[in-house]
Coordinates of C-alpha atoms and ligand atoms in Angstrom, one line a residue:
M30 CA 0.0 0.0 0.0
C31 CA 1.2 3.5 -0.7
G32 CA 0.5 7.1 0.2
I33 CA -0.5 9.7 -2.4
V34 CA -1.0 13.4 -2.0
G35 CA -1.7 16.4 -4.3
Y36 CA -1.9 20.2 -4.1
L37 CA -3.4 22.9 -6.3
G38 CA -3.6 26.5 -5.3
R39 CA -1.8 29.8 -5.1
R40 CA 1.1 28.7 -2.8
N41 CA 4.2 26.8 -3.9
A42 CA 3.0 23.2 -4.1
M43 CA 6.4 21.6 -3.5
P44 CA 7.0 22.2 0.2
I45 CA 3.3 21.4 0.9
V46 CA 3.3 18.0 -0.9
L47 CA 6.7 17.0 0.5
E48 CA 5.4 17.8 4.0
A49 CA 2.2 15.9 3.4
I50 CA 3.8 12.8 1.9
K51 CA 6.1 12.5 4.8
Q52 CA 3.1 12.2 7.0
L53 CA 2.0 9.2 5.0
E54 CA 5.4 7.4 5.1
Y55 CA 3.8 4.9 7.6
R56 CA 2.0 3.5 4.5
G57 CA 5.3 2.5 2.8
Y58 CA 8.8 3.8 2.3
D59 CA 10.4 1.7 -0.5
S60 CA 10.6 4.8 -2.8
S61 CA 9.1 8.3 -3.2
G62 CA 8.6 10.9 -5.9
V63 CA 6.9 14.1 -7.0
A64 CA 5.5 15.4 -10.2
W65 CA 4.7 19.1 -10.9
H66 CA 3.4 21.3 -13.6
S67 CA 5.8 23.9 -15.1
D68 CA 5.5 26.0 -18.2
G69 CA 3.2 23.6 -20.1
K70 CA 5.2 20.5 -19.0
V71 CA 4.8 17.8 -16.4
L72 CA 8.2 17.2 -14.7
L73 CA 9.0 14.7 -12.1
H74 CA 11.7 13.6 -9.6
K75 CA 11.7 10.2 -8.0
K76 CA 14.1 8.1 -6.0
K77 CA 14.4 4.7 -4.2
G78 CA 14.1 5.1 -0.4
K79 CA 12.4 7.5 1.9
V80 CA 11.3 11.1 1.2
S81 CA 14.4 12.2 3.0
S82 CA 16.6 10.7 0.2
L83 CA 14.4 12.5 -2.3
E84 CA 14.9 15.8 -0.6
A85 CA 18.6 15.2 -0.1
T86 CA 19.1 15.8 -3.8
S87 CA 18.0 19.5 -3.2
I88 CA 16.7 19.6 -6.9
L89 CA 13.3 20.3 -5.4
D90 CA 14.5 23.3 -3.4
E91 CA 14.4 25.5 -6.5
I92 CA 11.0 24.3 -7.9
E93 CA 8.1 26.7 -7.9
S94 CA 4.8 25.3 -9.0
N95 CA 1.2 25.6 -7.9
L96 CA 0.3 22.1 -9.0
A97 CA 2.0 18.9 -7.8
V98 CA 1.3 15.3 -6.7
A99 CA 3.6 13.1 -4.7
H100 CA 3.9 9.5 -3.7
T101 CA 5.5 7.2 -1.1
R102 CA 5.6 3.5 -2.0
W103 CA 5.1 0.1 -0.6
A104 CA 6.1 -2.1 -3.5
T105 CA 3.7 -4.7 -4.8
H106 CA 4.8 -5.1 -8.4
G107 CA 8.4 -4.3 -9.4
T108 CA 11.4 -4.1 -7.0
P109 CA 12.0 -0.8 -5.2
S110 CA 14.1 1.3 -7.5
D111 CA 14.4 4.8 -9.0
V112 CA 12.7 3.7 -12.2
N113 CA 9.8 1.8 -10.5
A114 CA 9.2 4.7 -8.1
H115 CA 6.1 6.8 -8.7
P116 CA 5.0 9.1 -10.3
H117 CA 4.7 7.4 -13.6
T118 CA 4.0 9.1 -16.9
D119 CA 2.7 8.2 -20.3
A120 CA 5.1 7.7 -23.3
T121 CA 4.9 11.4 -24.2
S122 CA 5.3 12.7 -20.6
S123 CA 1.9 14.4 -21.0
C124 CA 0.3 13.2 -17.8
A125 CA 1.7 11.9 -14.5
V126 CA 0.0 9.5 -12.1
V127 CA 0.5 8.6 -8.4
H128 CA -1.3 5.3 -7.5
N129 CA -2.1 3.4 -4.3
G130 CA -3.5 -0.1 -4.8
I131 CA -3.1 -2.9 -7.4
I132 CA -4.2 -3.0 -11.1
E133 CA -4.9 -6.7 -11.2
N134 CA -5.2 -6.9 -15.1
Y135 CA -2.2 -4.8 -15.8
E136 CA -0.5 -7.5 -17.9
S137 CA -3.3 -7.7 -20.5
I138 CA -3.5 -3.8 -20.7
R139 CA 0.3 -3.7 -21.0
Q140 CA 0.2 -6.2 -23.9
M141 CA -2.7 -4.4 -25.6
L142 CA -0.8 -1.1 -25.5
M143 CA 2.6 -2.6 -26.5
K144 CA 0.9 -4.0 -29.6
R145 CA -0.1 -0.4 -30.4
G146 CA 3.6 0.7 -30.1
I147 CA 3.6 2.0 -26.5
R148 CA 6.9 1.5 -24.8
F149 CA 6.9 0.7 -21.1
E150 CA 9.7 1.9 -18.8
T151 CA 9.0 0.1 -15.5
E152 CA 8.1 -3.3 -14.0
T153 CA 5.1 -1.8 -12.2
D154 CA 1.4 -2.5 -12.6
S155 CA 0.8 1.3 -12.0
E156 CA 2.5 2.4 -15.3
V157 CA -0.5 1.1 -17.3
I158 CA -2.7 3.9 -15.8
P159 CA -0.9 7.0 -17.4
Q160 CA 0.0 5.0 -20.5
L161 CA -3.8 4.1 -21.0
I162 CA -4.9 7.7 -20.3
G163 CA -2.2 9.0 -22.6
Y164 CA -3.4 6.6 -25.3
L165 CA -7.0 7.6 -24.9
Y166 CA -6.4 11.4 -24.5
K167 CA -7.9 13.4 -27.4
G168 CA -7.9 16.8 -25.7
N169 CA -10.5 16.2 -22.9
F170 CA -8.7 15.2 -19.7
L171 CA -11.8 14.1 -17.8
R172 CA -13.1 12.1 -20.7
A173 CA -9.7 10.3 -21.2
V174 CA -9.7 9.3 -17.5
Q175 CA -13.4 8.2 -17.5
R176 CA -12.7 6.1 -20.6
A177 CA -9.7 4.4 -19.0
L178 CA -11.3 3.5 -15.7
P179 CA -13.7 0.7 -16.8
L180 CA -10.6 -1.0 -18.2
L181 CA -8.7 -1.1 -14.9
Q182 CA -9.5 -4.0 -12.5
G183 CA -8.6 -4.0 -8.8
A184 CA -8.8 -1.7 -5.9
F185 CA -7.0 1.6 -6.3
A186 CA -6.8 5.3 -5.6
I187 CA -5.0 7.6 -8.1
A188 CA -4.3 11.3 -8.7
I189 CA -3.4 12.6 -12.1
I190 CA -2.1 15.8 -13.5
H191 CA -1.8 16.7 -17.2
K192 CA 0.5 19.2 -19.0
N193 CA -2.4 20.7 -20.9
H194 CA -4.5 21.2 -17.8
P195 CA -2.5 23.2 -15.3
G196 CA -5.6 24.2 -13.3
E197 CA -6.8 20.7 -12.3
I198 CA -6.1 17.4 -10.6
I199 CA -8.3 14.4 -11.4
C200 CA -8.4 11.8 -8.7
V201 CA -10.2 8.5 -8.5
A202 CA -11.0 6.1 -5.6
K203 CA -12.1 2.6 -6.2
E204 CA -12.4 0.6 -2.9
C205 CA -9.3 2.5 -1.6
P206 CA -9.3 5.6 0.7
L207 CA -8.9 9.1 -0.8
A208 CA -9.7 12.4 0.9
I209 CA -10.0 15.9 -0.7
G210 CA -9.2 18.9 1.6
L211 CA -11.1 22.1 0.8
G212 CA -9.0 25.2 1.5
Q213 CA -9.4 28.9 0.6
N214 CA -8.6 29.0 -3.2
E215 CA -6.5 25.8 -2.7
M216 CA -7.2 22.1 -2.7
F217 CA -5.4 19.2 -1.1
I218 CA -5.7 15.4 -1.9
A219 CA -4.4 12.6 0.3
S220 CA -4.8 8.9 1.0
D221 CA -5.4 9.9 4.6
S222 CA -6.9 13.2 5.7
H223 CA -4.4 13.7 8.5
A224 CA -1.8 14.5 5.8
F225 CA -3.4 17.9 5.2
L226 CA -5.2 18.5 8.5
K227 CA -2.6 21.2 9.2
F228 CA -4.1 23.2 6.3
T229 CA -7.9 22.4 6.4
R230 CA -10.4 20.2 8.3
R231 CA -13.1 20.5 5.6
V232 CA -13.0 17.2 3.8
I233 CA -14.7 15.3 1.1
F234 CA -14.2 11.5 1.3
L235 CA -14.4 9.6 -2.0
R236 CA -16.1 6.2 -1.5
G237 CA -16.8 3.0 -3.5
S238 CA -16.0 3.9 -7.0
E239 CA -15.9 7.7 -7.4
L240 CA -14.0 10.3 -9.4
A241 CA -13.3 14.0 -8.6
R242 CA -12.2 16.8 -10.9
V243 CA -10.5 19.2 -8.5
T244 CA -9.8 22.8 -9.5
E245 CA -8.7 25.7 -7.3
N246 CA -12.3 26.8 -6.7
G247 CA -14.2 23.6 -6.5
V248 CA -14.7 19.9 -6.8
Q249 CA -16.9 18.1 -9.3
C250 CA -17.7 14.5 -8.4
F251 CA -18.9 11.6 -10.5
D252 CA -19.9 8.1 -9.7
G253 CA -18.8 4.9 -11.5
R254 CA -21.3 5.5 -14.2
R255 CA -19.8 9.0 -15.0
L256 CA -22.9 10.6 -13.5
P257 CA -22.4 13.8 -11.6
I258 CA -23.0 13.4 -7.8
S259 CA -23.0 15.8 -4.9
K260 CA -20.8 14.9 -2.0
E261 CA -21.1 15.9 1.6
T262 CA -18.3 18.1 3.0
E263 CA -17.3 16.8 6.5
D264 CA -15.8 19.0 9.2
L265 CA -13.3 16.8 11.0
E266 CA -13.3 17.4 14.8
H267 CA -9.8 16.1 15.3
A268 CA -7.1 18.6 14.6
A269 CA -3.7 17.9 13.2
V270 CA -1.4 16.8 16.0
E271 CA 2.3 17.6 15.8
I272 CA 3.8 14.2 16.2
S273 CA 7.3 14.1 17.5
K274 CA 9.5 11.5 19.2
G275 CA 10.3 13.9 22.0
N276 CA 13.4 12.6 23.8
F277 CA 12.8 9.0 22.7
K278 CA 15.1 7.4 20.1
H279 CA 12.2 5.9 18.3
F280 CA 8.4 6.4 18.0
M281 CA 8.0 2.8 19.0
L282 CA 9.7 3.3 22.4
K283 CA 7.8 6.6 22.9
E284 CA 4.5 4.7 22.2
I285 CA 5.4 1.9 24.6
Y286 CA 5.9 4.5 27.3
E287 CA 2.6 6.2 26.4
Q288 CA 0.6 3.0 27.4
P289 CA -0.2 3.8 31.0
Q290 CA -1.9 7.0 29.7
T291 CA -3.5 5.4 26.5
I292 CA -4.9 2.6 28.6
Q293 CA -6.6 5.2 30.8
N294 CA -7.9 7.1 27.7
A295 CA -9.4 3.8 26.5
Y296 CA -11.5 3.2 29.6
L297 CA -12.1 6.7 30.8
S298 CA -15.9 7.5 31.2
R299 CA -16.7 4.0 29.8
F300 CA -17.6 2.3 33.0
S301 CA -19.7 2.6 36.2
E302 CA -18.0 1.2 39.3
Q303 CA -21.3 1.6 41.1
Y304 CA -23.1 -0.9 38.8
G305 CA -19.9 -2.9 38.1
T306 CA -20.4 -2.6 34.3
A307 CA -19.2 -0.9 31.2
I308 CA -21.0 2.0 29.5
L309 CA -20.4 2.0 25.8
D310 CA -22.7 4.6 24.4
E311 CA -21.1 4.4 21.0
I312 CA -22.7 1.0 20.4
S313 CA -26.0 1.5 18.5
L314 CA -27.4 -2.0 19.3
S315 CA -30.1 -1.9 21.9
D316 CA -29.8 -4.0 25.1
E317 CA -32.3 -6.4 23.7
E318 CA -30.2 -6.9 20.6
L319 CA -27.0 -7.3 22.7
L320 CA -28.8 -9.8 24.9
K321 CA -29.9 -11.9 21.9
I322 CA -26.4 -12.3 20.6
Q323 CA -25.6 -16.0 20.3
R324 CA -22.4 -16.0 18.3
I325 CA -19.6 -13.6 17.8
V326 CA -17.3 -13.5 14.7
I327 CA -14.1 -11.5 15.1
L328 CA -12.1 -10.5 12.0
A329 CA -8.7 -8.9 11.9
C330 CA -5.2 -9.1 10.6
G331 CA -1.7 -9.0 12.1
S332 CA -1.5 -7.9 15.7
S333 CA -5.2 -7.0 15.6
Y334 CA -5.8 -10.7 15.0
H335 CA -3.9 -11.6 18.2
V336 CA -6.2 -9.2 20.0
G337 CA -9.1 -11.0 18.5
L338 CA -7.8 -14.4 19.8
L339 CA -7.5 -13.0 23.3
A340 CA -11.0 -11.5 22.9
A341 CA -12.3 -14.9 22.2
Y342 CA -10.9 -16.3 25.5
M343 CA -12.4 -13.3 27.4
L344 CA -15.9 -13.3 25.8
E345 CA -16.3 -17.1 26.1
E346 CA -15.0 -17.2 29.6
K347 CA -16.8 -14.2 31.0
A348 CA -19.9 -13.7 28.8
R349 CA -20.3 -17.4 27.8
I350 CA -20.8 -16.5 24.1
P351 CA -19.2 -18.7 21.4
V352 CA -16.6 -16.8 19.4
E353 CA -14.9 -17.5 16.1
V354 CA -11.8 -15.5 15.3
E355 CA -11.0 -15.2 11.6
I356 CA -8.0 -13.9 9.7
S357 CA -9.7 -11.4 7.4
S358 CA -7.9 -12.4 4.2
E359 CA -9.1 -16.0 4.7
L360 CA -12.7 -15.1 5.8
R361 CA -13.1 -12.9 2.7
Y362 CA -13.1 -15.9 0.4
K363 CA -14.7 -18.5 2.8
N364 CA -18.3 -17.7 1.9
P365 CA -19.0 -17.2 5.6
I366 CA -22.3 -18.2 7.3
V367 CA -24.1 -15.4 9.1
L368 CA -26.9 -16.7 11.3
D369 CA -29.4 -14.5 13.1
N370 CA -28.0 -13.0 16.3
T371 CA -24.5 -13.1 15.0
L372 CA -22.4 -10.1 16.1
V373 CA -19.3 -9.3 14.1
I374 CA -16.4 -7.4 15.6
A375 CA -13.9 -5.9 13.1
I376 CA -10.6 -4.9 14.8
S377 CA -8.2 -2.6 12.9
Q378 CA -5.9 0.0 14.3
S379 CA -5.8 2.0 11.1
G380 CA -9.3 1.2 9.9
E381 CA -7.9 0.9 6.4
T382 CA -6.6 -2.7 6.1
A383 CA -8.1 -3.9 2.8
D384 CA -8.5 -7.5 3.9
T385 CA -10.5 -6.5 7.0
L386 CA -12.6 -4.0 5.1
A387 CA -13.4 -6.6 2.4
A388 CA -14.3 -9.3 4.9
M389 CA -16.4 -6.8 6.9
R390 CA -18.3 -5.8 3.8
E391 CA -18.9 -9.4 2.9
L392 CA -20.5 -10.1 6.4
K393 CA -22.4 -6.8 6.3
E394 CA -23.9 -7.8 2.9
K395 CA -25.1 -11.1 4.6
G396 CA -26.9 -9.1 7.2
A397 CA -24.5 -9.1 10.1
K398 CA -24.3 -6.2 12.6
I399 CA -20.8 -4.9 12.9
I400 CA -19.0 -3.3 15.8
G401 CA -15.6 -1.8 14.7
I402 CA -12.7 -1.3 17.1
C403 CA -10.4 1.3 15.6
N404 CA -8.0 4.1 16.3
V405 CA -8.6 6.4 13.4
Q406 CA -11.6 8.8 13.2
G407 CA -12.7 9.2 9.6
S408 CA -11.1 6.0 8.5
T409 CA -13.0 3.7 6.1
L410 CA -13.8 1.1 8.7
A411 CA -15.1 3.7 11.2
R412 CA -17.4 5.1 8.5
E413 CA -18.8 1.8 7.3
V414 CA -19.5 -0.2 10.6
D415 CA -22.7 0.1 12.5
S416 CA -20.9 1.2 15.7
C417 CA -17.3 2.1 16.2
L418 CA -15.4 1.9 19.6
F419 CA -12.4 4.3 19.2
L420 CA -9.2 3.5 21.1
R421 CA -8.4 7.1 21.8
A422 CA -4.7 6.2 21.7
G423 CA -3.7 9.1 19.4
P424 CA -1.8 8.6 16.1
E425 CA 0.5 5.5 16.2
I426 CA 3.6 6.1 14.1
G427 CA 5.7 3.1 14.8
V428 CA 4.8 0.5 12.1
A429 CA 4.9 -2.3 14.7
T430 CA 1.8 -1.6 16.8
T431 CA 2.2 -1.2 20.6
K432 CA -0.1 1.3 22.4
A433 CA -3.0 0.5 20.0
F434 CA -2.6 -3.2 20.8
T435 CA -3.1 -2.7 24.6
S436 CA -5.9 -0.1 24.0
Q437 CA -7.7 -2.7 21.8
L438 CA -7.4 -5.1 24.7
I439 CA -8.9 -2.6 27.1
V440 CA -11.8 -1.9 24.7
I441 CA -12.4 -5.6 24.3
S442 CA -12.3 -6.0 28.1
L443 CA -15.0 -3.4 28.5
L444 CA -17.2 -5.0 25.8
T445 CA -16.7 -8.3 27.5
L446 CA -17.8 -6.8 30.8
R447 CA -20.9 -5.2 29.2
L448 CA -22.0 -8.5 27.6
A449 CA -21.2 -10.6 30.7
R450 CA -23.0 -8.2 33.1
M451 CA -26.1 -8.5 30.9
R452 CA -25.9 -12.3 31.3
Q453 CA -24.6 -14.1 34.4
M454 CA -21.8 -11.9 35.9
S455 CA -22.8 -10.4 39.2
Q456 CA -22.5 -6.7 40.1
Q457 CA -19.9 -7.6 42.7
E458 CA -17.8 -9.5 40.2
G459 CA -18.2 -6.6 37.8
R460 CA -16.8 -4.2 40.4
H461 CA -13.8 -6.5 41.1
Y462 CA -13.2 -6.7 37.4
L463 CA -13.2 -2.9 37.1
Q464 CA -11.0 -2.4 40.2
A465 CA -8.3 -4.7 38.6
L466 CA -8.7 -2.8 35.2
I467 CA -8.1 0.7 36.7
Q468 CA -5.0 -0.6 38.5
L469 CA -3.4 -1.5 35.2
P470 CA -1.8 2.0 34.4
Q471 CA 0.0 2.0 37.7
Q472 CA 1.2 -1.6 37.3
L473 CA 2.5 -0.7 33.8
Y474 CA 4.4 2.2 35.3
S475 CA 6.0 -0.3 37.7
I476 CA 7.2 -2.4 34.8
L477 CA 8.5 0.6 32.8
A478 CA 10.4 1.6 35.9
R479 CA 12.4 -1.6 35.5
V480 CA 13.1 -1.0 31.8
N481 CA 16.9 -1.3 32.4
D482 CA 16.4 -4.9 33.5
I483 CA 14.7 -5.7 30.2
R484 CA 17.5 -3.8 28.3
E485 CA 20.1 -6.0 30.0
L486 CA 18.1 -9.1 29.2
A487 CA 18.0 -8.0 25.5
K488 CA 21.8 -7.7 25.5
K489 CA 21.9 -11.3 26.8
F490 CA 19.5 -12.6 24.1
A491 CA 20.3 -10.4 21.0
H492 CA 22.7 -12.9 19.5
Y493 CA 20.1 -15.7 19.4
E494 CA 18.8 -16.5 15.9
N495 CA 15.8 -18.7 17.0
F496 CA 13.1 -17.9 19.5
F497 CA 10.0 -19.7 20.8
Y498 CA 7.3 -17.8 22.7
L499 CA 5.2 -20.2 24.7
A500 CA 2.1 -19.7 26.8
R501 CA -1.3 -21.1 27.6
R502 CA -4.9 -19.8 27.7
F503 CA -5.2 -16.0 28.0
M504 CA -1.4 -15.7 27.6
F505 CA -1.1 -17.6 24.3
P506 CA -2.1 -14.7 22.0
I507 CA 0.6 -12.7 23.7
A508 CA 3.1 -15.4 22.9
L509 CA 2.1 -14.9 19.2
E510 CA 2.3 -11.2 19.5
G511 CA 5.8 -11.3 21.2
A512 CA 7.0 -13.5 18.3
L513 CA 5.5 -11.3 15.7
K514 CA 7.2 -8.2 17.2
L515 CA 10.6 -9.8 17.1
K516 CA 10.0 -10.9 13.5
E517 CA 8.6 -7.5 12.5
I518 CA 11.4 -5.3 13.8
A519 CA 14.5 -7.4 14.5
Y520 CA 14.1 -9.8 11.5
V521 CA 14.7 -12.8 13.7
N522 CA 13.0 -16.2 13.3
A523 CA 10.6 -16.3 16.2
N524 CA 7.5 -18.5 16.7
G525 CA 4.7 -18.4 19.2
Y526 CA 3.1 -21.6 20.2
P527 CA 0.6 -22.9 22.8
A528 CA 3.0 -24.4 25.3
G529 CA 1.1 -27.7 25.2
E530 CA 1.7 -28.0 21.5
M531 CA 5.5 -28.0 21.7
K532 CA 5.8 -31.7 22.3
H533 CA 3.8 -32.4 19.1
G534 CA 6.6 -31.2 16.8
P535 CA 8.3 -27.9 17.5
I536 CA 10.3 -29.3 20.4
A537 CA 12.5 -30.9 17.8
L538 CA 14.0 -27.4 17.3
I539 CA 14.9 -27.0 20.9
N540 CA 18.7 -26.8 21.5
P541 CA 21.1 -24.6 23.5
N542 CA 21.1 -22.0 20.6
C543 CA 17.3 -21.5 20.8
L544 CA 15.8 -19.2 23.4
S545 CA 12.3 -20.1 24.8
I546 CA 10.3 -17.2 26.3
L547 CA 7.7 -18.6 28.6
L548 CA 4.8 -16.4 29.7
F549 CA 3.6 -17.8 33.0
P550 CA 0.1 -17.3 34.4
D551 CA -0.5 -16.7 38.2
Q552 CA 0.6 -19.8 40.1
D553 CA -3.0 -20.4 41.3
E554 CA -4.2 -20.5 37.7
V555 CA -5.2 -24.0 36.4
T556 CA -2.5 -24.1 33.7
F557 CA 0.5 -23.0 35.9
T558 CA 1.8 -26.5 36.6
K559 CA 1.3 -27.5 33.0
M560 CA 3.6 -24.6 32.0
I561 CA 6.1 -25.8 34.6
N562 CA 6.0 -29.3 32.9
N563 CA 6.6 -27.6 29.5
A564 CA 9.6 -25.7 30.9
M565 CA 11.0 -29.0 32.2
E566 CA 10.6 -30.6 28.8
I567 CA 12.6 -27.8 27.3
K568 CA 15.3 -27.9 30.0
A569 CA 15.6 -31.6 29.4
R570 CA 16.7 -30.9 25.8
G571 CA 19.2 -28.2 26.8
G572 CA 16.9 -25.4 25.9
V573 CA 17.5 -21.9 27.4
I574 CA 14.5 -20.3 29.2
F575 CA 13.5 -16.7 29.8
A576 CA 10.4 -16.7 32.1
V577 CA 8.0 -13.9 32.5
A578 CA 6.1 -14.7 35.8
V579 CA 3.8 -13.1 38.3
E580 CA 5.4 -11.5 41.4
G581 CA 5.6 -14.0 44.3
T582 CA 5.7 -17.1 42.0
K583 CA 7.7 -19.7 43.9
D584 CA 10.6 -21.9 42.7
I585 CA 10.5 -20.5 39.2
E586 CA 14.2 -19.4 39.6
K587 CA 15.2 -23.1 39.6
I588 CA 13.9 -23.6 36.0
A589 CA 14.5 -20.3 34.3
D590 CA 17.8 -19.0 33.0
A591 CA 16.5 -15.5 33.1
L592 CA 13.4 -14.1 34.8
F593 CA 11.2 -11.0 34.9
F594 CA 8.4 -10.6 37.3
I595 CA 5.2 -8.7 36.5
P596 CA 2.6 -7.4 39.1
R597 CA -0.2 -9.6 40.1
T598 CA -3.7 -9.0 38.6
K599 CA -6.7 -10.9 37.4
D600 CA -5.7 -13.7 34.9
I601 CA -7.8 -11.9 32.2
F602 CA -5.6 -8.7 32.5
L603 CA -2.1 -10.4 32.9
P604 CA -1.8 -10.5 29.1
I605 CA -1.8 -6.6 29.1
L606 CA 1.1 -6.5 31.5
S607 CA 3.2 -9.2 29.8
T608 CA 2.6 -7.5 26.4
V609 CA 4.7 -4.5 27.5
V610 CA 7.6 -6.9 28.5
V611 CA 7.6 -8.6 25.1
Q612 CA 7.3 -5.2 23.3
L613 CA 10.3 -3.8 25.2
L614 CA 12.4 -7.0 24.7
A615 CA 11.7 -6.9 20.9
Y616 CA 12.5 -3.2 20.8
F617 CA 15.8 -3.5 22.6
I618 CA 16.9 -6.6 20.6
A619 CA 16.0 -4.8 17.3
D620 CA 17.8 -1.6 18.4
L621 CA 20.9 -3.6 19.5
R622 CA 20.9 -5.3 16.1
G623 CA 20.8 -1.9 14.4
A624 CA 17.4 -2.4 12.8
E625 CA 15.2 0.5 11.6
V626 CA 12.7 0.1 14.4
D627 CA 10.0 2.6 13.3
Q628 CA 10.0 1.6 9.7
P629 CA 11.0 -2.0 9.4
R630 CA 11.9 -3.3 6.0
N631 CA 9.1 -4.6 3.7
L632 CA 6.4 -3.5 6.1
A633 CA 3.7 -0.8 6.2
K634 CA 1.5 0.5 9.0
S635 CA -1.6 -0.9 7.3
V636 CA -2.0 -2.5 4.0
T637 CA -4.8 -1.2 1.7
V638 CA -4.3 -3.8 -1.0
E639 CA -5.6 -7.4 -0.7
Ligands
BG6_727 C1 0.2 -4.5 9.3 C2 1.0 -3.7 10.4 O1 0.5 -3.9 8.1 O2 -1.2 -4.5 9.5 C3 0.6 -4.5 11.7 O3 2.4 -3.7 10.2 C4 -0.9 -4.5 11.9 O4 1.3 -3.8 12.8 C5 -1.6 -5.1 10.7 O5 -1.2 -5.3 13.1 C6 -3.1 -4.9 10.8 O6 -3.3 -3.5 10.8 P1 -4.7 -2.9 11.4 O7 -4.5 -1.4 11.2 O8 -5.8 -3.4 10.6 O9 -4.8 -3.2 12.8

């Protein structure tokens, strides 16, 4: 997935689009580029790597233009290179295109145009867009784009400028996000509105399959059948927030440290201790409808999927409702069964992950009621679900999620409490549940206060090339998350497993060069002794163990080669405390190995292509 922006107005477009595209670098940073209009020509400058390497060439410092588009890339077709970087032009350099998404039938269009003598410069799918528009252009820019669109298959968002049309940008959204910012005699275009929030909060969101012809003084919108449509202008409440690392070396570390606060934000004014229940006014379903729920389907990707797995344990244990957790990209093509009284929960930090959006739409079409759990106001998911529970975690910049993950867990804990209190959970039990929940920020501070211990452990472990994360019940999804974090940012082979599953295969990999990280529950918890047995099985094969255990756990020192204690709390909330330990461990190992922690290779903050 990529980020695209555009500017048209009276100011110099270059500094504006460069500033805006940097805001979208979380969407991909394999290459970047800009195209601008100048004296009847469309010129461009593009480079492999981040926007910083584009700017480093200082070519752009001298550029003055009131019309420009820019791009930051997450490569899908064609290796990251200067040539494959966007923008792309047609063979006569008449128009330039920036594209987010995938043109699935690009090969046949390419062949068709090559037969007509069109020469292609790049390996990308995107280049077929300007080449097709260039081929169809007969003087009417809008018409050429409208004639090209029906030939393009896939989900995409594009912005196009043309040398003969210095006063307009044409942009198209087809199942991919695109926002148009309305300023005073100037217009902004971006994949995500926060890229231009600094300049305007008046926004038009293109949806479904829509096209917009943007000029300095206005926007004309058309639907997929080329019919003019009027679009609502939304005033976004949330303002642009200056996002800086402060004194932290990386956004990821800063966001880990924000968690005591973001956890509080997630539950503030969302519970009543007196009634021992959660108050979730954002949910539009009535109490009757919530009481009738007989099945819950959760869909998500990546770390959000791990939150979904933990949600299933919570909801089944506390609310006694059967839960299925689905990986969105699989559910999408599974022809899912939606029975009456099925609640769907779609979890996505960004609210833009294409797999989750597609799966959500599939279930919605089948009549399911959808609750979204999301961190981005104005995101596609937030706008399409029946109710959205926002995380209130603030923008998350680090590509590997941290604070959004624990905030998702808090929101899920509140939803669990709400549904459980409507069923068999007593007011007293509800109160105890909330008392444990509101202690979490303080307990997190106590873990962060011992960050040096985790940094020292990371120094001990950073040389390992193979890691197992093992746990049971509520802690198992955190074992998966811990392993994913190490894979994502330190590029190390790490696998999360239910501890009981080790003996059915993976234990074959245990040796003194493999580190096993065991996440222990409280020693009173039913699986504690089973975890001890699993630890003994690993020790018996010369494996090395780092144990994360609850304060006061006895005799664990005898088994573990390294140990970190976390504060005691309810078994349902222990995963939130152990999450911060595995986040910090992955962070320090990645930093010690010199990895680009905030923008790991090959990843993007959320992926808007299937
Ligand atoms: C990936 C991110 O692209 O998408 C992960 O790198 C994230 O951190 C996953 O968990 C799902 O994203 P979202 O926004 O749908 O929660």
